Structures are given as C-alpha cells and as structure tokens.
Amino acid sequence: MAERYDPRRIEAKWQKVWADERTWEVSNDEAPDRPKAYVLEMLPYPSGEPHIGHLKTYSVGDAVAHFRRRHGYRVLHPMGYDAFGLPAENHAIKTGQHPRESTEASIRKFQREFREWGISIDWSREFGTHQPEYYHWTQWIFLRLYERGLAFRKEAPVKWCPNDATVLANEQVIDGRCERCGAELEARQLEQSFFRITDYADRLLEDLRTIDWPPYVVTMQENWIGRSEGAEVVFRCEELGVDYPVFTTRPDTLFGATFFVMAPEHPDIFKLNDSPEVHEYVNRALTESVEERGAEHKEKTGVPLGRTVTNPVTGEEIPMFVADYVLMEYGTGAIMGVPAHDQRDYEFAERFGLEIRRVVAPADSDPAASLNEAFLGHTENERLVNSGDFTGMPAPEAKRAITAWLAEGGLGKSAVSYRLRDWLLSRQRYWGCPIPIVYCDGCGTVPVPDEQLPVELPEIRDYAPKGRSPLAAAEDWVRTSCPRCGGDARRETDTMDTFVDSSWYFLRYCDPHNDRAPWDREVLRRWMPVDQYIGGVEHAILHLMYARFFVKALADMDLLDIQEPFARLFTQGMITREGAKMSKSKGNTVSPHEYVERFGADTLRSYILFIGPPSEDADWQDEGVGGVYRFLSRLWTVAAETAERTSPEDAVDGAPSDLLRKAHWAIDKVTRDMRDRFAFNTAIAAVMELVNEIYRARESAPPGHMRFAVATAGSLIFQFAPHLGAEVYELMTGRRVWEEPWPEADPALLVSDEIQLVVQMNGKLVDRVAAPAAASREELEALARGSDKLAARLNGKEIVRAIVVPGKLVNFVVR
C-alpha cells in the first residue's frame, strides 16, 4: 500500500535540490541562442510578514515562469523589496524598532516563506531598495534628471499638523485630522522637489497603444493624464495688476462667465485675501480628499475674495471666490464660472445669488426665449446667443473664432491641458533615499558630484517627525562642504518618495552587481523590456506611470534602448474572506504560514489559482483548501501505486485507450488555458479531470498508458504545485520535470469539446476565444462580447447587431 501523502517531506526535498543546485538562476553570460522571457511581479513592501496577496501574485508569476522555461525560453524571474518609505517606517514605529532593523527582519521573513512556497526565484539578483548599493544609483538617476531640468524645486501646498509640527501624507489624514494626535490640520506652502513628468504627457498617452495591457488599466492611465483641447483665457485683476489664466474646453461660453473661482491650493489666495475667514476655509478644504471635494452631490461652498477680474470678451468686472470644488489637479487651478451651462457653476451661483446668463442654445430653439433662464445643459447642435458679434454662430465654429479673437488681442490662445501634474517627490520623513543636493550661501543649489555618491542615510534613533524633516536633526550630517567652492553648505534634508525607488528597480535586476554603473547597456538589451509584469490594480496609475516616465526620460538621455518598461501587464484580483477585504482589525486574515504548516505550499498555491479566474476577486473558503489537498493526495497516491504496479519499460503502445485520449485532452486544454488567457483555474480543473479518469481506469488501462497519464498529470500540475509535480514526474520517468520540454498533445487523439470562435468587428478579425462546440447562438454571442480585445477596439462605439455563424464566428456590426 502506498504511503500517505506527506507534503512536508516532499516539499523540503525539492526545495533543497533547487537551493543547492541554484536551479532558477540565469546568467547574463549565457549565449542568447534562445528567446528570453523576463517575468516579474511588483516588488513587495517588506513590512511585517508576507500575506495571502503576495502568495497569489507570485503563484501567478511562477506559473508563467515555469510555462515559459519549458517552452525553451531563458527566463529571468528575480525578487527584491521596496524597502524605503511610509509602509516600512510606520511598521517600525508600531514595533518600536529602528526602520533598518524592522525592515531587515521583515525581509528575512519574506525570504524564508518565499522559499517555503517553492517560488522559482533567481535569488542571486535579490536586493532591497534601502541598501546603499541600490540607492547609490537612485541618486545617480536623480542627478541625470536634475541636469536636464526634469528635477526641480517649487512651492506646493501641504497638510500641516500644528500639534506635531509636521507635514502629513494623505494616508495620515483621517476626516481632516492628524491620525496620530487628532489635531485639525492647516494648509501651508512649502518648497519641495518635483519631477517634470508633465513634459512627457503626450508620449505617455500615445505609447499606451504600443503595449499589451488590460483595457481598463489603459483607460485609468488615459484618465489620469486627462488630455483636453481648448483655450487658455486671461482674466486680469486690475487692482493687483495680475493676469490669471484659465483653461476651458468651451471658449464659446465666455460671454456667460459671470464669476471667477480659484482652488484653495492656488498660491495667490492669501495675496488676494489674507483674512481669517479665508484661512479657515482653505485649511478646512485642504483636509478633504480630491474625491470628497469633487463628489457630484456635495453642497457647494466658498468664500468671496473681495476682488474682481475682467471678463476679456465682455469687459465686465466679475467677482472672485475661493471654492473647494475647483482643483489644482486640473487646468490652472482657477475657472471661469458659467452657471447657465455647467451644473456645478449653476449650484454655486444659486448659493451666492450670482447672475445666470445663457449664451448657447439648441440651434432649433426660439430666439425670443429668455436669455437669463436657469441652467441649460449642452446639446449636440448648439449656436451662440447673447454673445456680441458671435451671436448666431454654431458652437464649434464659435470656439475657433473666439479663440482666434482672443489670440489677436493677447487675451488668450489655443491650448491643451492635462490633468497630470508634476510628480512631488519630497518627503519630510526619515526612512527614504536622501536627495543628493546641497545648499551653499555663495553657490546656491548644488548637485552632489557622482564620485561622492551614495549620500548615505545617517543613523538616527529618534526619527519621528517633529516640525521639520527628521534628517535635519543629524546636524553633523547636514553640515557639509560645497562641492563647487569648498565653503560651508547644508544637505537637503527631505528624502525621496518611495515611488522613485520602484520606478527603475526592474532595470537593476538585469545587472544587480554592477558597481560601476546602474546597468550595462548591453545586458539590458538582453532582457528588457519586461515581457510579463504582474501585480495589483491599485498600482495601475502611479507606479506604472512613474516607471514609464523614468524609462522614457532615460531613453532620451541615450541610456536605454526601449520606450516602455512592461510589454504585457496582468493585474490579479483580490482575495477576500467572508465577502470582505482581509484586515487584522476585522479578524478575517489568512496566514499563509499557518496553512502551509497544515496543508503544504502546493495545496495553498493550487487553491489560490483554482478559486476563480486570477484576474477577478475571489472569496476564501477553508473547505476549498481541504478539497484541493484531497485532490493532490489522490494524485500522490495513484502515482505511488502506479510506480509499484508498473515498470518504466512499459511502453505507450496498442490501441488508444480512453485514458490516453484524456491525457492528450488535458495537455491541449492546459496548454491553451496557460498560453491564451491565464485561465489557471480551468487548467487545474482539467488536471483534476485527468486524475479522476486515472482512478477510473487504473484497473483496466494498459500499464504504459497509466504511467504516461500519471506522468502527464505531474507535468501539468508542476506549474501550480511544483513540489508534488516534480515528485510525481520523477516517480514515473526518473527525470526532472523542469528540464523537460512542455508536452505536446497528439491531434489524432483529441476529441475536442471546444472550438476557437473567431470574433470580428465590421468583418475584420479582432480575437479568437474558446467556446463549447455545442454552444447556442446566444451563448456564442455572449462569449464574443466578453472579449477584452473587442472592448478595447470598441472604445465607445455602438454595436448595431451581431451576426453569428455557429461553430465558426461572431461578427459585430459597429458604428
């Protein structure tokens, strides 16, 4: 009788083999005679211990890495830690340790558990972003950006806690108060460092078409960049002699502008009005999030500034206000209020009793209708009314004509505006990469020379914020010599945003031990771009945008040969429990370590990928974990029995049995699920079906067929349960599964229960999707409509009808 499945023994055995033989390491010196595959998961924050989300991300990545290796690719699959920043510093504060100590303790936990999980990492390339060997080159990149004017300093609004006397990040604000002491926050202007990412707005937008990313991520990036075409119009405050530009996509409504509103963050607010009322309003507004301020049904509030500006087309003096519904994130931080044609402006005008003047109307409306009626939304076919010499013009023509008239008089111009803002990288925190800048009374702002890098983070035991950057307390460190004149100078005491560290780490993995440069360009040519990037959708905007910016800027400096860092992106769904996001406060977290101790890493990895499509959220169920454990136990048992009852010399011959056909069906099914759509859950289900068939046939199938089917099950499950897969395959063949090519299904033995459905749009091929051969017309149409590639091509277009040819194609007629 076969011994009981013992995952602890099996997993320890193979982990030792892989560690001793350094199986997953790949050399940069290896001849590039095979295609490369750079598979990368977003590096984790090492705060605390790994959680179930880490295991899901790396289980997905590991399945992809193994699949590529067995298809003949040279696979780079590295690992590191996003070790600087708030997550690590807050964890240190919570544990009472120094950030370096708590971070390195967390890294040791990650190392131990990732090895216990059997993740096929090239550990020779491992690093943490907090190591001087790494941030030396982060500072080097900063200096290259500084030399090109892409790193600069300017004043910016911050959230200030008067009690703790410190700047707070958004995540440290709760209901407008400091999370630590509960004090109500104030708004302040502080000079800080920025990266000029806005210079790359158009390229960041245009190059989204060159990469294979989920359509919803592309849309999120497009919306964040927020490109709009319109006009920049100048409103002059004669009392102060200052021009205030605004951006508008509707210059045709200028004659309806009856007031002027500025964002609370606007740097001129207190120059216009320094009253306590304005200060109080601005402080209160800046404690709210952008989402709260922009909420559709939020009551409109504001404070008159007691100043006026001149409407450039009417010559009228219109009142100025500060209001929280105007954001610095878009346009110039000021808007013209056109209450007859903008819902938010209308609500504001109603609140403050301001004039509402209609200046566009439907082309077929009664010209005698009141021109001072309440709000009227825009229609597709409009003409101007009550607009001087432009009255009667169609709105599109009037936009161009009014913009040209403004340009002639120096009162405006055609313009493109972006929602994207320059990247604020200064952090008034201790645990981060020091900014390599010094300040000299004689020479001004001076970059640290390359030969003096890295500027190492000093050891500070009391690193809690106290009204200034904690580094300012390290007076011996702050005092330095000016690199230009040799006189007294002061180091910059802010540290860099942790997103800076994670915006280039994927380049360093390619050449992690280079101490002469951040990378060897020839080495990068071997590996970049990343072929498959994997991580959470929560990073779909900032991290991905910043990494794309870095790559483009470095390419412009002739330091890289690529324009995009990540050729293909996969975003995995979240694992919930009892229908809610896991959190310690809710008591619904899952400790991977505890489950590995009970069931083994293979069970946990397989369950996570079997629970549902990996791109979607899924709810954790302990019963499901037990079910996967029983499946793996059955595979082990039947493998052990087959090893005892059959011989390696037993050939796969004779008439094809049902079991042999099922094994080839499983090869075909898993191959397509892995290759075409990351359908790991259905791939695992196919192996389960094969194991069920093996049990049914174990008394009747020819011995050679049994060994082949069991070996096939081990080969196919290896991507998800690598330890058991390796053990089963070795039992059946005496060989190492990861050294074997991916199995190929014999077409002559396949009885397909699926078709490849062709998806067309206006007669042109868009995609191919798997569909049941017996599916109805309605089912085929529904499957075709679910194509991500179709959704990307539609981009707002309307499907008029669907033409379904059963068993062949679905053609969508679109307009």
Tab-separated table of N, CA, C and O in Angstrom, residues 697-739:
chain	number	residue	atom	x	y	z
A	697	ALA	N	-9.667	4.305	-14.508
A	697	ALA	CA	-9.051	3.380	-15.467
A	697	ALA	C	-7.900	2.573	-14.889
A	697	ALA	O	-7.287	1.772	-15.610
A	698	ARG	N	-7.603	2.717	-13.602
A	698	ARG	CA	-6.353	2.127	-13.102
A	698	ARG	C	-6.363	0.605	-13.112
A	698	ARG	O	-5.288	-0.022	-13.102
A	699	GLU	N	-7.533	-0.025	-13.152
A	699	GLU	CA	-7.570	-1.487	-13.209
A	699	GLU	C	-7.618	-2.002	-14.635
A	699	GLU	O	-7.336	-3.176	-14.884
A	700	SER	N	-7.987	-1.123	-15.575
A	700	SER	CA	-8.209	-1.613	-16.935
A	700	SER	C	-7.237	-1.060	-17.964
A	700	SER	O	-7.022	-1.688	-19.010
A	701	ALA	N	-6.667	0.095	-17.735
A	701	ALA	CA	-5.805	0.720	-18.735
A	701	ALA	C	-4.476	-0.012	-18.837
A	701	ALA	O	-3.960	-0.540	-17.836
A	702	PRO	N	-3.871	-0.065	-20.041
A	702	PRO	CA	-2.531	-0.670	-20.190
A	702	PRO	C	-1.527	0.038	-19.298
A	702	PRO	O	-1.617	1.250	-19.093
A	703	PRO	N	-0.552	-0.699	-18.756
A	703	PRO	CA	0.417	-0.092	-17.825
A	703	PRO	C	1.129	1.117	-18.412
A	703	PRO	O	1.343	2.117	-17.712
A	704	GLY	N	1.524	1.032	-19.669
A	704	GLY	CA	2.210	2.169	-20.288
A	704	GLY	C	1.328	3.394	-20.360
A	704	GLY	O	1.798	4.533	-20.205
A	705	HIS	N	0.043	3.173	-20.618
A	705	HIS	CA	-0.906	4.289	-20.657
A	705	HIS	C	-1.056	4.907	-19.273
A	705	HIS	O	-1.184	6.135	-19.131
A	706	MET	N	-1.070	4.035	-18.251
A	706	MET	CA	-1.196	4.550	-16.882
A	706	MET	C	0.009	5.426	-16.530
A	706	MET	O	-0.141	6.534	-15.998
A	707	ARG	N	1.206	4.915	-16.810
A	707	ARG	CA	2.400	5.700	-16.465
A	707	ARG	C	2.409	7.032	-17.227
A	707	ARG	O	2.769	8.072	-16.668
A	708	PHE	N	2.021	6.970	-18.499
A	708	PHE	CA	2.008	8.211	-19.293
A	708	PHE	C	0.999	9.197	-18.717
A	708	PHE	O	1.287	10.395	-18.585
A	709	ALA	N	-0.192	8.735	-18.356
A	709	ALA	CA	-1.238	9.629	-17.836
A	709	ALA	C	-0.829	10.228	-16.495
A	709	ALA	O	-1.024	11.429	-16.249
A	710	VAL	N	-0.237	9.416	-15.610
A	710	VAL	CA	0.169	9.928	-14.304
A	710	VAL	C	1.325	10.918	-14.484
A	710	VAL	O	1.359	11.988	-13.841
A	711	ALA	N	2.282	10.573	-15.335
A	711	ALA	CA	3.394	11.496	-15.600
A	711	ALA	C	2.875	12.805	-16.182
A	711	ALA	O	3.357	13.894	-15.840
A	712	THR	N	1.888	12.704	-17.055
A	712	THR	CA	1.291	13.911	-17.646
A	712	THR	C	0.628	14.759	-16.578
A	712	THR	O	0.778	15.991	-16.560
A	713	ALA	N	-0.092	14.118	-15.649
A	713	ALA	CA	-0.718	14.875	-14.556
A	713	ALA	C	0.350	15.594	-13.732
A	713	ALA	O	0.190	16.766	-13.361
A	714	GLY	N	1.459	14.910	-13.435
A	714	GLY	CA	2.545	15.552	-12.697
A	714	GLY	C	3.168	16.687	-13.472
A	714	GLY	O	3.474	17.752	-12.917
A	715	SER	N	3.341	16.500	-14.772
A	715	SER	CA	3.934	17.529	-15.624
A	715	SER	C	3.054	18.773	-15.694
A	715	SER	O	3.547	19.907	-15.622
A	716	LEU	N	1.754	18.560	-15.807
A	716	LEU	CA	0.838	19.699	-15.960
A	716	LEU	C	0.589	20.427	-14.645
A	716	LEU	O	0.379	21.644	-14.638
A	717	ILE	N	0.623	19.682	-13.515
A	717	ILE	CA	0.356	20.339	-12.224
A	717	ILE	C	1.598	21.034	-11.701
A	717	ILE	O	1.514	21.863	-10.775
A	718	PHE	N	2.757	20.752	-12.287
A	718	PHE	CA	4.023	21.314	-11.801
A	718	PHE	C	3.987	22.838	-11.742
A	718	PHE	O	4.563	23.444	-10.839
A	719	GLN	N	3.327	23.484	-12.692
A	719	GLN	CA	3.280	24.952	-12.733
A	719	GLN	C	2.580	25.528	-11.511
A	719	GLN	O	2.826	26.680	-11.131
A	720	PHE	N	1.698	24.758	-10.908
A	720	PHE	CA	0.874	25.230	-9.794
A	720	PHE	C	1.296	24.597	-8.459
A	720	PHE	O	1.203	25.242	-7.414
A	721	ALA	N	1.707	23.348	-8.516
A	721	ALA	CA	2.143	22.604	-7.329
A	721	ALA	C	3.508	22.012	-7.665
A	721	ALA	O	3.631	20.819	-7.962
A	722	PRO	N	4.557	22.828	-7.660
A	722	PRO	CA	5.836	22.387	-8.221
A	722	PRO	C	6.484	21.219	-7.489
A	722	PRO	O	7.130	20.380	-8.124
A	723	HIS	N	6.330	21.147	-6.167
A	723	HIS	CA	6.988	20.074	-5.422
A	723	HIS	C	6.358	18.721	-5.768
A	723	HIS	O	7.068	17.762	-6.102
A	724	LEU	N	5.037	18.647	-5.688
A	724	LEU	CA	4.370	17.387	-5.992
A	724	LEU	C	4.528	17.045	-7.470
A	724	LEU	O	4.722	15.875	-7.827
A	725	GLY	N	4.441	18.053	-8.330
A	725	GLY	CA	4.616	17.798	-9.750
A	725	GLY	C	5.974	17.186	-10.042
A	725	GLY	O	6.098	16.220	-10.823
A	726	ALA	N	7.022	17.728	-9.396
A	726	ALA	CA	8.371	17.191	-9.597
A	726	ALA	C	8.472	15.764	-9.069
A	726	ALA	O	9.097	14.890	-9.688
A	727	GLU	N	7.853	15.510	-7.914
A	727	GLU	CA	7.918	14.181	-7.293
A	727	GLU	C	7.207	13.138	-8.153
A	727	GLU	O	7.737	12.047	-8.407
A	728	VAL	N	6.005	13.460	-8.617
A	728	VAL	CA	5.221	12.518	-9.422
A	728	VAL	C	5.930	12.233	-10.740
A	728	VAL	O	6.047	11.078	-11.180
A	729	TYR	N	6.456	13.272	-11.372
A	729	TYR	CA	7.105	13.086	-12.667
A	729	TYR	C	8.371	12.241	-12.514
A	729	TYR	O	8.660	11.377	-13.345
A	730	GLU	N	9.127	12.481	-11.448
A	730	GLU	CA	10.335	11.686	-11.220
A	730	GLU	C	9.970	10.226	-10.953
A	730	GLU	O	10.643	9.296	-11.438
A	731	LEU	N	8.886	9.991	-10.192
A	731	LEU	CA	8.456	8.619	-9.925
A	731	LEU	C	8.135	7.868	-11.214
A	731	LEU	O	8.457	6.696	-11.371
A	732	MET	N	7.511	8.570	-12.158
A	732	MET	CA	7.064	7.914	-13.387
A	732	MET	C	8.170	7.804	-14.435
A	732	MET	O	8.202	6.861	-15.225
A	733	THR	N	9.091	8.766	-14.473
A	733	THR	CA	10.042	8.829	-15.588
A	733	THR	C	11.501	8.776	-15.166
A	733	THR	O	12.374	8.531	-16.007
A	734	GLY	N	11.760	9.075	-13.882
A	734	GLY	CA	13.144	9.161	-13.433
A	734	GLY	C	13.819	10.449	-13.866
A	734	GLY	O	15.027	10.612	-13.691
A	735	ARG	N	13.049	11.392	-14.424
A	735	ARG	CA	13.624	12.634	-14.925
A	735	ARG	C	13.051	13.835	-14.166
A	735	ARG	O	12.064	13.718	-13.443
A	736	ARG	N	13.711	14.970	-14.349
A	736	ARG	CA	13.296	16.206	-13.693
A	736	ARG	C	12.364	16.979	-14.616
A	736	ARG	O	12.738	17.335	-15.737
A	737	VAL	N	11.198	17.270	-14.125
A	737	VAL	CA	10.159	17.821	-14.985
A	737	VAL	C	10.537	19.188	-15.526
A	737	VAL	O	10.211	19.523	-16.674
A	738	TRP	N	11.222	20.020	-14.734
A	738	TRP	CA	11.539	21.365	-15.202
A	738	TRP	C	12.599	21.368	-16.306
A	738	TRP	O	12.776	22.360	-16.988
A	739	GLU	N	13.299	20.225	-16.450
A	739	GLU	CA	14.278	20.107	-17.527
A	739	GLU	C	13.665	19.528	-18.790
A	739	GLU	O	14.334	19.425	-19.822
